[in-house]
mmCIF file with all atom_site columns, C-alpha atoms in Angstrom:
data_model
loop_
_atom_site.group_PDB
_atom_site.id
_atom_site.type_symbol
_atom_site.label_atom_id
_atom_site.label_alt_id
_atom_site.label_comp_id
_atom_site.label_asym_id
_atom_site.label_entity_id
_atom_site.label_seq_id
_atom_site.pdbx_PDB_ins_code
_atom_site.Cartn_x
_atom_site.Cartn_y
_atom_site.Cartn_z
_atom_site.occupancy
_atom_site.B_iso_or_equiv
_atom_site.pdbx_formal_charge
_atom_site.auth_seq_id
_atom_site.auth_comp_id
_atom_site.auth_asym_id
_atom_site.auth_atom_id
_atom_site.pdbx_PDB_model_num
ATOM 1   C CA . ILE A 1 1   ? 1.315   16.411  8.450   1.00 0.00 ? 1   ILE A CA 1
ATOM 2   C CA . LYS A 1 2   ? -1.733  18.135  8.275   1.00 0.00 ? 2   LYS A CA 1
ATOM 3   C CA . ASN A 1 3   ? -4.583  18.722  5.713   1.00 0.00 ? 3   ASN A CA 1
ATOM 4   C CA . SER A 1 4   ? -3.142  15.958  3.561   1.00 0.00 ? 4   SER A CA 1
ATOM 5   C CA . ASN A 1 5   ? -5.044  13.086  1.905   1.00 0.00 ? 5   ASN A CA 1
ATOM 6   C CA . ILE A 1 6   ? -3.248  9.751   2.724   1.00 0.00 ? 6   ILE A CA 1
ATOM 7   C CA . ILE A 1 7   ? -3.844  6.169   1.339   1.00 0.00 ? 7   ILE A CA 1
ATOM 8   C CA . ILE A 1 8   ? -2.897  3.655   4.031   1.00 0.00 ? 8   ILE A CA 1
ATOM 9   C CA . LYS A 1 9   ? -2.814  0.082   2.405   1.00 0.00 ? 9   LYS A CA 1
ATOM 10  C CA . GLY A 1 10  ? -3.059  -2.272  5.344   1.00 0.00 ? 10  GLY A CA 1
ATOM 11  C CA . ALA A 1 11  ? -4.672  0.028   7.521   1.00 0.00 ? 11  ALA A CA 1
ATOM 12  C CA . THR A 1 12  ? -6.575  -2.424  9.542   1.00 0.00 ? 12  THR A CA 1
ATOM 13  C CA . SER A 1 13  ? -4.014  -3.907  11.982  1.00 0.00 ? 13  SER A CA 1
ATOM 14  C CA . GLY A 1 14  ? -0.359  -3.320  13.161  1.00 0.00 ? 14  GLY A CA 1
ATOM 15  C CA . ILE A 1 15  ? 1.357   -0.395  11.772  1.00 0.00 ? 15  ILE A CA 1
ATOM 16  C CA . GLY A 1 16  ? -1.370  0.638   9.460   1.00 0.00 ? 16  GLY A CA 1
ATOM 17  C CA . PHE A 1 17  ? -3.857  0.946   12.254  1.00 0.00 ? 17  PHE A CA 1
ATOM 18  C CA . VAL A 1 18  ? -1.760  2.716   14.582  1.00 0.00 ? 18  VAL A CA 1
ATOM 19  C CA . LEU A 1 19  ? -0.632  5.000   11.643  1.00 0.00 ? 19  LEU A CA 1
ATOM 20  C CA . ALA A 1 20  ? -4.153  5.474   10.654  1.00 0.00 ? 20  ALA A CA 1
ATOM 21  C CA . LYS A 1 21  ? -5.220  6.651   14.133  1.00 0.00 ? 21  LYS A CA 1
ATOM 22  C CA . LYS A 1 22  ? -2.268  8.888   14.474  1.00 0.00 ? 22  LYS A CA 1
ATOM 23  C CA . LEU A 1 23  ? -2.518  10.529  10.780  1.00 0.00 ? 23  LEU A CA 1
ATOM 24  C CA . SER A 1 24  ? -6.418  10.799  11.159  1.00 0.00 ? 24  SER A CA 1
ATOM 25  C CA . LYS A 1 25  ? -6.531  13.694  13.629  1.00 0.00 ? 25  LYS A CA 1
ATOM 26  C CA . ASN A 1 26  ? -5.684  16.311  10.996  1.00 0.00 ? 26  ASN A CA 1
ATOM 27  C CA . ASN A 1 27  ? -5.949  14.371  7.607   1.00 0.00 ? 27  ASN A CA 1
ATOM 28  C CA . LYS A 1 28  ? -8.071  12.401  5.524   1.00 0.00 ? 28  LYS A CA 1
ATOM 29  C CA . ILE A 1 29  ? -7.351  8.901   5.409   1.00 0.00 ? 29  ILE A CA 1
ATOM 30  C CA . ILE A 1 30  ? -8.126  6.506   2.761   1.00 0.00 ? 30  ILE A CA 1
ATOM 31  C CA . ALA A 1 31  ? -8.058  3.156   4.275   1.00 0.00 ? 31  ALA A CA 1
ATOM 32  C CA . ILE A 1 32  ? -7.603  -0.126  2.419   1.00 0.00 ? 32  ILE A CA 1
ATOM 33  C CA . GLY A 1 33  ? -8.299  -3.389  4.198   1.00 0.00 ? 33  GLY A CA 1
ATOM 34  C CA . ARG A 1 34  ? -9.507  -6.765  3.007   1.00 0.00 ? 34  ARG A CA 1
ATOM 35  C CA . ASP A 1 35  ? -11.595 -7.366  6.265   1.00 0.00 ? 35  ASP A CA 1
ATOM 36  C CA . SER A 1 36  ? -14.861 -5.494  6.724   1.00 0.00 ? 36  SER A CA 1
ATOM 37  C CA . LYS A 1 37  ? -15.027 -6.149  10.639  1.00 0.00 ? 37  LYS A CA 1
ATOM 38  C CA . LYS A 1 38  ? -11.712 -4.741  10.833  1.00 0.00 ? 38  LYS A CA 1
ATOM 39  C CA . LEU A 1 39  ? -12.332 -1.839  8.637   1.00 0.00 ? 39  LEU A CA 1
ATOM 40  C CA . ASN A 1 40  ? -15.627 -1.109  10.985  1.00 0.00 ? 40  ASN A CA 1
ATOM 41  C CA . ALA A 1 41  ? -13.238 -1.247  13.919  1.00 0.00 ? 41  ALA A CA 1
ATOM 42  C CA . LEU A 1 42  ? -10.956 1.272   12.510  1.00 0.00 ? 42  LEU A CA 1
ATOM 43  C CA . LYS A 1 43  ? -14.091 3.572   11.523  1.00 0.00 ? 43  LYS A CA 1
ATOM 44  C CA . LYS A 1 44  ? -14.954 3.451   15.279  1.00 0.00 ? 44  LYS A CA 1
ATOM 45  C CA . ALA A 1 45  ? -11.640 4.301   16.129  1.00 0.00 ? 45  ALA A CA 1
ATOM 46  C CA . ILE A 1 46  ? -10.785 7.211   13.733  1.00 0.00 ? 46  ILE A CA 1
ATOM 47  C CA . GLY A 1 47  ? -14.358 8.461   12.813  1.00 0.00 ? 47  GLY A CA 1
ATOM 48  C CA . LYS A 1 48  ? -16.557 8.356   9.811   1.00 0.00 ? 48  LYS A CA 1
ATOM 49  C CA . ASN A 1 49  ? -15.056 11.398  7.891   1.00 0.00 ? 49  ASN A CA 1
ATOM 50  C CA . HIS A 1 50  ? -12.537 9.107   6.132   1.00 0.00 ? 50  HIS A CA 1
ATOM 51  C CA . LEU A 1 51  ? -12.739 6.712   3.264   1.00 0.00 ? 51  LEU A CA 1
ATOM 52  C CA . PHE A 1 52  ? -12.879 2.971   4.210   1.00 0.00 ? 52  PHE A CA 1
ATOM 53  C CA . LEU A 1 53  ? -12.389 0.605   1.160   1.00 0.00 ? 53  LEU A CA 1
ATOM 54  C CA . LYS A 1 54  ? -12.505 -3.262  1.173   1.00 0.00 ? 54  LYS A CA 1
ATOM 55  C CA . ILE A 1 55  ? -10.145 -4.457  -1.648  1.00 0.00 ? 55  ILE A CA 1
ATOM 56  C CA . ASP A 1 56  ? -8.541  -7.670  -1.987  1.00 0.00 ? 56  ASP A CA 1
ATOM 57  C CA . LEU A 1 57  ? -4.829  -6.845  -2.744  1.00 0.00 ? 57  LEU A CA 1
ATOM 58  C CA . THR A 1 58  ? -4.042  -10.247 -3.879  1.00 0.00 ? 58  THR A CA 1
ATOM 59  C CA . GLN A 1 59  ? -6.230  -9.179  -7.238  1.00 0.00 ? 59  GLN A CA 1
ATOM 60  C CA . PRO A 1 60  ? -4.100  -6.149  -8.387  1.00 0.00 ? 60  PRO A CA 1
ATOM 61  C CA . GLU A 1 61  ? -5.902  -5.945  -11.574 1.00 0.00 ? 61  GLU A CA 1
ATOM 62  C CA . THR A 1 62  ? -9.007  -4.785  -9.525  1.00 0.00 ? 62  THR A CA 1
ATOM 63  C CA . ILE A 1 63  ? -7.309  -2.105  -7.758  1.00 0.00 ? 63  ILE A CA 1
ATOM 64  C CA . TYR A 1 64  ? -7.560  0.671   -10.487 1.00 0.00 ? 64  TYR A CA 1
ATOM 65  C CA . GLU A 1 65  ? -11.375 0.214   -10.762 1.00 0.00 ? 65  GLU A CA 1
ATOM 66  C CA . ASN A 1 66  ? -11.767 0.521   -6.859  1.00 0.00 ? 66  ASN A CA 1
ATOM 67  C CA . LEU A 1 67  ? -9.706  3.579   -6.486  1.00 0.00 ? 67  LEU A CA 1
ATOM 68  C CA . SER A 1 68  ? -10.278 5.399   -9.728  1.00 0.00 ? 68  SER A CA 1
ATOM 69  C CA . PHE A 1 69  ? -13.118 7.526   -8.137  1.00 0.00 ? 69  PHE A CA 1
ATOM 70  C CA . ILE A 1 70  ? -10.823 9.109   -5.932  1.00 0.00 ? 70  ILE A CA 1
ATOM 71  C CA . ASP A 1 71  ? -10.733 12.885  -7.209  1.00 0.00 ? 71  ASP A CA 1
ATOM 72  C CA . MET A 1 72  ? -8.653  14.512  -4.536  1.00 0.00 ? 72  MET A CA 1
ATOM 73  C CA . PRO A 1 73  ? -4.780  15.140  -4.603  1.00 0.00 ? 73  PRO A CA 1
ATOM 74  C CA . ILE A 1 74  ? -3.281  12.420  -2.832  1.00 0.00 ? 74  ILE A CA 1
ATOM 75  C CA . HIS A 1 75  ? -0.439  13.699  -0.685  1.00 0.00 ? 75  HIS A CA 1
ATOM 76  C CA . GLY A 1 76  ? 0.851   10.364  0.825   1.00 0.00 ? 76  GLY A CA 1
ATOM 77  C CA . PHE A 1 77  ? 0.503   6.653   0.304   1.00 0.00 ? 77  PHE A CA 1
ATOM 78  C CA . VAL A 1 78  ? 1.758   4.242   2.909   1.00 0.00 ? 78  VAL A CA 1
ATOM 79  C CA . HIS A 1 79  ? 2.291   0.692   1.980   1.00 0.00 ? 79  HIS A CA 1
ATOM 80  C CA . CYS A 1 80  ? 2.132   -1.518  4.879   1.00 0.00 ? 80  CYS A CA 1
ATOM 81  C CA . ALA A 1 81  ? -0.162  -4.464  3.822   1.00 0.00 ? 81  ALA A CA 1
ATOM 82  C CA . GLY A 1 82  ? 1.452   -7.753  4.233   1.00 0.00 ? 82  GLY A CA 1
ATOM 83  C CA . ILE A 1 83  ? 1.448   -11.195 5.113   1.00 0.00 ? 83  ILE A CA 1
ATOM 84  C CA . GLU A 1 84  ? 4.293   -13.029 6.549   1.00 0.00 ? 84  GLU A CA 1
ATOM 85  C CA . SER A 1 85  ? 4.984   -16.384 4.964   1.00 0.00 ? 85  SER A CA 1
ATOM 86  C CA . ILE A 1 86  ? 7.101   -19.042 6.575   1.00 0.00 ? 86  ILE A CA 1
ATOM 87  C CA . MET A 1 87  ? 6.858   -22.528 4.804   1.00 0.00 ? 87  MET A CA 1
ATOM 88  C CA . PRO A 1 88  ? 9.377   -25.004 3.640   1.00 0.00 ? 88  PRO A CA 1
ATOM 89  C CA . LEU A 1 89  ? 10.280  -24.728 0.064   1.00 0.00 ? 89  LEU A CA 1
ATOM 90  C CA . ARG A 1 90  ? 8.590   -28.092 -0.648  1.00 0.00 ? 90  ARG A CA 1
ATOM 91  C CA . PHE A 1 91  ? 5.257   -26.394 0.184   1.00 0.00 ? 91  PHE A CA 1
ATOM 92  C CA . VAL A 1 92  ? 5.882   -23.587 -1.899  1.00 0.00 ? 92  VAL A CA 1
ATOM 93  C CA . THR A 1 93  ? 3.427   -23.519 -4.818  1.00 0.00 ? 93  THR A CA 1
ATOM 94  C CA . ASN A 1 94  ? 2.989   -20.970 -8.009  1.00 0.00 ? 94  ASN A CA 1
ATOM 95  C CA . LYS A 1 95  ? -0.487  -19.886 -6.291  1.00 0.00 ? 95  LYS A CA 1
ATOM 96  C CA . LYS A 1 96  ? 1.228   -18.994 -2.831  1.00 0.00 ? 96  LYS A CA 1
ATOM 97  C CA . PHE A 1 97  ? 3.983   -17.262 -4.410  1.00 0.00 ? 97  PHE A CA 1
ATOM 98  C CA . ILE A 1 98  ? 1.883   -15.228 -6.760  1.00 0.00 ? 98  ILE A CA 1
ATOM 99  C CA . ASP A 1 99  ? -0.531  -14.101 -3.741  1.00 0.00 ? 99  ASP A CA 1
ATOM 100 C CA . ILE A 1 100 ? 2.541   -13.044 -1.963  1.00 0.00 ? 100 ILE A CA 1
ATOM 101 C CA . MET A 1 101 ? 3.720   -10.938 -4.706  1.00 0.00 ? 101 MET A CA 1
ATOM 102 C CA . ASN A 1 102 ? 0.350   -9.613  -5.840  1.00 0.00 ? 102 ASN A CA 1
ATOM 103 C CA . LEU A 1 103 ? -0.279  -8.206  -2.220  1.00 0.00 ? 103 LEU A CA 1
ATOM 104 C CA . HIS A 1 104 ? 3.340   -6.977  -1.406  1.00 0.00 ? 104 HIS A CA 1
ATOM 105 C CA . VAL A 1 105 ? 4.584   -5.973  -4.911  1.00 0.00 ? 105 VAL A CA 1
ATOM 106 C CA . PHE A 1 106 ? 2.044   -5.607  -7.769  1.00 0.00 ? 106 PHE A CA 1
ATOM 107 C CA . SER A 1 107 ? -0.619  -3.777  -5.517  1.00 0.00 ? 107 SER A CA 1
ATOM 108 C CA . PHE A 1 108 ? 1.971   -1.546  -4.415  1.00 0.00 ? 108 PHE A CA 1
ATOM 109 C CA . ILE A 1 109 ? 2.853   -0.802  -8.121  1.00 0.00 ? 109 ILE A CA 1
ATOM 110 C CA . GLU A 1 110 ? -0.914  -0.367  -9.230  1.00 0.00 ? 110 GLU A CA 1
ATOM 111 C CA . ILE A 1 111 ? -1.656  2.224   -6.561  1.00 0.00 ? 111 ILE A CA 1
ATOM 112 C CA . ILE A 1 112 ? 1.655   4.014   -7.596  1.00 0.00 ? 112 ILE A CA 1
ATOM 113 C CA . LYS A 1 113 ? 0.511   3.943   -11.057 1.00 0.00 ? 113 LYS A CA 1
ATOM 114 C CA . LEU A 1 114 ? -3.041  5.402   -10.061 1.00 0.00 ? 114 LEU A CA 1
ATOM 115 C CA . ILE A 1 115 ? -1.029  8.292   -8.245  1.00 0.00 ? 115 ILE A CA 1
ATOM 116 C CA . ASP A 1 116 ? 0.878   8.998   -11.135 1.00 0.00 ? 116 ASP A CA 1
ATOM 117 C CA . LYS A 1 117 ? -1.858  9.052   -13.656 1.00 0.00 ? 117 LYS A CA 1
ATOM 118 C CA . LYS A 1 118 ? -3.958  11.516  -11.560 1.00 0.00 ? 118 LYS A CA 1
ATOM 119 C CA . LYS A 1 119 ? -0.926  13.732  -11.039 1.00 0.00 ? 119 LYS A CA 1
ATOM 120 C CA . THR A 1 120 ? 0.436   16.251  -13.253 1.00 0.00 ? 120 THR A CA 1
ATOM 121 C CA . LYS A 1 121 ? 3.880   17.888  -13.751 1.00 0.00 ? 121 LYS A CA 1
ATOM 122 C CA . SER A 1 122 ? 2.140   21.332  -12.926 1.00 0.00 ? 122 SER A CA 1
ATOM 123 C CA . ASP A 1 123 ? 0.599   19.987  -9.631  1.00 0.00 ? 123 ASP A CA 1
ATOM 124 C CA . GLU A 1 124 ? 2.268   21.790  -6.934  1.00 0.00 ? 124 GLU A CA 1
ATOM 125 C CA . TYR A 1 125 ? 1.681   19.689  -3.892  1.00 0.00 ? 125 TYR A CA 1
ATOM 126 C CA . LEU A 1 126 ? 4.362   16.804  -3.013  1.00 0.00 ? 126 LEU A CA 1
ATOM 127 C CA . THR A 1 127 ? 3.252   13.245  -2.827  1.00 0.00 ? 127 THR A CA 1
ATOM 128 C CA . SER A 1 128 ? 5.300   11.079  -0.386  1.00 0.00 ? 128 SER A CA 1
ATOM 129 C CA . ILE A 1 129 ? 5.176   7.273   -0.702  1.00 0.00 ? 129 ILE A CA 1
ATOM 130 C CA . VAL A 1 130 ? 6.498   4.939   2.194   1.00 0.00 ? 130 VAL A CA 1
ATOM 131 C CA . SER A 1 131 ? 6.751   1.512   1.920   1.00 0.00 ? 131 SER A CA 1
ATOM 132 C CA . VAL A 1 132 ? 7.105   -0.558  5.175   1.00 0.00 ? 132 VAL A CA 1
ATOM 133 C CA . SER A 1 133 ? 9.795   -3.322  4.606   1.00 0.00 ? 133 SER A CA 1
ATOM 134 C CA . SER A 1 134 ? 11.462  -5.892  6.673   1.00 0.00 ? 134 SER A CA 1
ATOM 135 C CA . TYR A 1 135 ? 14.967  -7.060  7.688   1.00 0.00 ? 135 TYR A CA 1
ATOM 136 C CA . ALA A 1 136 ? 13.916  -10.233 5.969   1.00 0.00 ? 136 ALA A CA 1
ATOM 137 C CA . SER A 1 137 ? 14.412  -8.490  2.575   1.00 0.00 ? 137 SER A CA 1
ATOM 138 C CA . THR A 1 138 ? 18.255  -8.691  2.835   1.00 0.00 ? 138 THR A CA 1
ATOM 139 C CA . ASN A 1 139 ? 18.513  -11.142 5.637   1.00 0.00 ? 139 ASN A CA 1
ATOM 140 C CA . GLY A 1 140 ? 15.803  -13.810 5.191   1.00 0.00 ? 140 GLY A CA 1
ATOM 141 C CA . GLY A 1 141 ? 15.958  -16.937 7.113   1.00 0.00 ? 141 GLY A CA 1
ATOM 142 C CA . ALA A 1 142 ? 15.113  -20.432 6.285   1.00 0.00 ? 142 ALA A CA 1
ATOM 143 C CA . MET A 1 143 ? 11.492  -21.016 5.163   1.00 0.00 ? 143 MET A CA 1
ATOM 144 C CA . GLN A 1 144 ? 11.310  -17.155 4.436   1.00 0.00 ? 144 GLN A CA 1
ATOM 145 C CA . THR A 1 145 ? 11.702  -17.631 0.449   1.00 0.00 ? 145 THR A CA 1
ATOM 146 C CA . LEU A 1 146 ? 8.305   -15.983 -0.523  1.00 0.00 ? 146 LEU A CA 1
ATOM 147 C CA . TYR A 1 147 ? 8.132   -12.972 2.095   1.00 0.00 ? 147 TYR A CA 1
ATOM 148 C CA . SER A 1 148 ? 11.651  -12.130 1.716   1.00 0.00 ? 148 SER A CA 1
ATOM 149 C CA . SER A 1 149 ? 11.890  -11.955 -2.098  1.00 0.00 ? 149 SER A CA 1
ATOM 150 C CA . SER A 1 150 ? 8.666   -10.071 -2.295  1.00 0.00 ? 150 SER A CA 1
ATOM 151 C CA . LYS A 1 151 ? 9.899   -7.474  0.334   1.00 0.00 ? 151 LYS A CA 1
ATOM 152 C CA . SER A 1 152 ? 13.422  -7.427  -1.704  1.00 0.00 ? 152 SER A CA 1
ATOM 153 C CA . ALA A 1 153 ? 11.174  -6.762  -4.917  1.00 0.00 ? 153 ALA A CA 1
ATOM 154 C CA . VAL A 1 154 ? 9.512   -3.625  -3.438  1.00 0.00 ? 154 VAL A CA 1
ATOM 155 C CA . GLU A 1 155 ? 12.948  -2.357  -2.144  1.00 0.00 ? 155 GLU A CA 1
ATOM 156 C CA . SER A 1 156 ? 14.383  -2.998  -5.661  1.00 0.00 ? 156 SER A CA 1
ATOM 157 C CA . LEU A 1 157 ? 11.404  -0.960  -7.197  1.00 0.00 ? 157 LEU A CA 1
ATOM 158 C CA . SER A 1 158 ? 11.730  2.155   -5.093  1.00 0.00 ? 158 SER A CA 1
ATOM 159 C CA . LYS A 1 159 ? 14.861  3.796   -6.251  1.00 0.00 ? 159 LYS A CA 1
ATOM 160 C CA . PRO A 1 160 ? 14.140  3.517   -9.941  1.00 0.00 ? 160 PRO A CA 1
ATOM 161 C CA . LEU A 1 161 ? 10.536  4.605   -9.428  1.00 0.00 ? 161 LEU A CA 1
ATOM 162 C CA . SER A 1 162 ? 11.576  7.690   -7.319  1.00 0.00 ? 162 SER A CA 1
ATOM 163 C CA . LYS A 1 163 ? 13.767  8.455   -10.339 1.00 0.00 ? 163 LYS A CA 1
ATOM 164 C CA . GLU A 1 164 ? 10.911  8.217   -12.684 1.00 0.00 ? 164 GLU A CA 1
ATOM 165 C CA . LEU A 1 165 ? 8.314   10.094  -10.766 1.00 0.00 ? 165 LEU A CA 1
ATOM 166 C CA . ALA A 1 166 ? 10.605  12.864  -9.390  1.00 0.00 ? 166 ALA A CA 1
ATOM 167 C CA . ASN A 1 167 ? 9.299   15.348  -12.146 1.00 0.00 ? 167 ASN A CA 1
ATOM 168 C CA . LYS A 1 168 ? 5.726   15.136  -10.744 1.00 0.00 ? 168 LYS A CA 1
ATOM 169 C CA . LYS A 1 169 ? 6.801   15.809  -7.088  1.00 0.00 ? 169 LYS A CA 1
ATOM 170 C CA . ILE A 1 170 ? 6.618   12.245  -6.167  1.00 0.00 ? 170 ILE A CA 1
ATOM 171 C CA . ARG A 1 171 ? 9.044   10.880  -3.734  1.00 0.00 ? 171 ARG A CA 1
ATOM 172 C CA . ILE A 1 172 ? 9.645   7.275   -2.602  1.00 0.00 ? 172 ILE A CA 1
#
């Protein structure tokens, strides 16, 4: 991949951090994270010629306003932000469940909606969307109810969204 504009959600640690470092050599990275210190560490690691955005992804209703200024074609979106949640059912609350679903599922949808809105059928470039999932999405263990169900939801969204968006050269 070269000369592409790529959104990486969860760019400040783990897979997202490594991916941002690798892809930043020949591409423009739009790095999304929630921790300013980690975003600054990423900026030091990959250079200042990229966008670094602090966004709370547990608040998906703010995503569009935080990203709507982007006026360049988006060639890629990597969804790798996530929090593993291991807790017994008796400690699961609606708030915890909603926060996990917001982070893993609804923020994913909001960024895809933004890409879809900004891209037209006549645009010639391809947009590739990759979502990092987990073995737990189909084989969750005890106390992985929140995590497993949120990862399963993202996997379940991917096929119908890829069919819906194929006419705009957006693949998932």
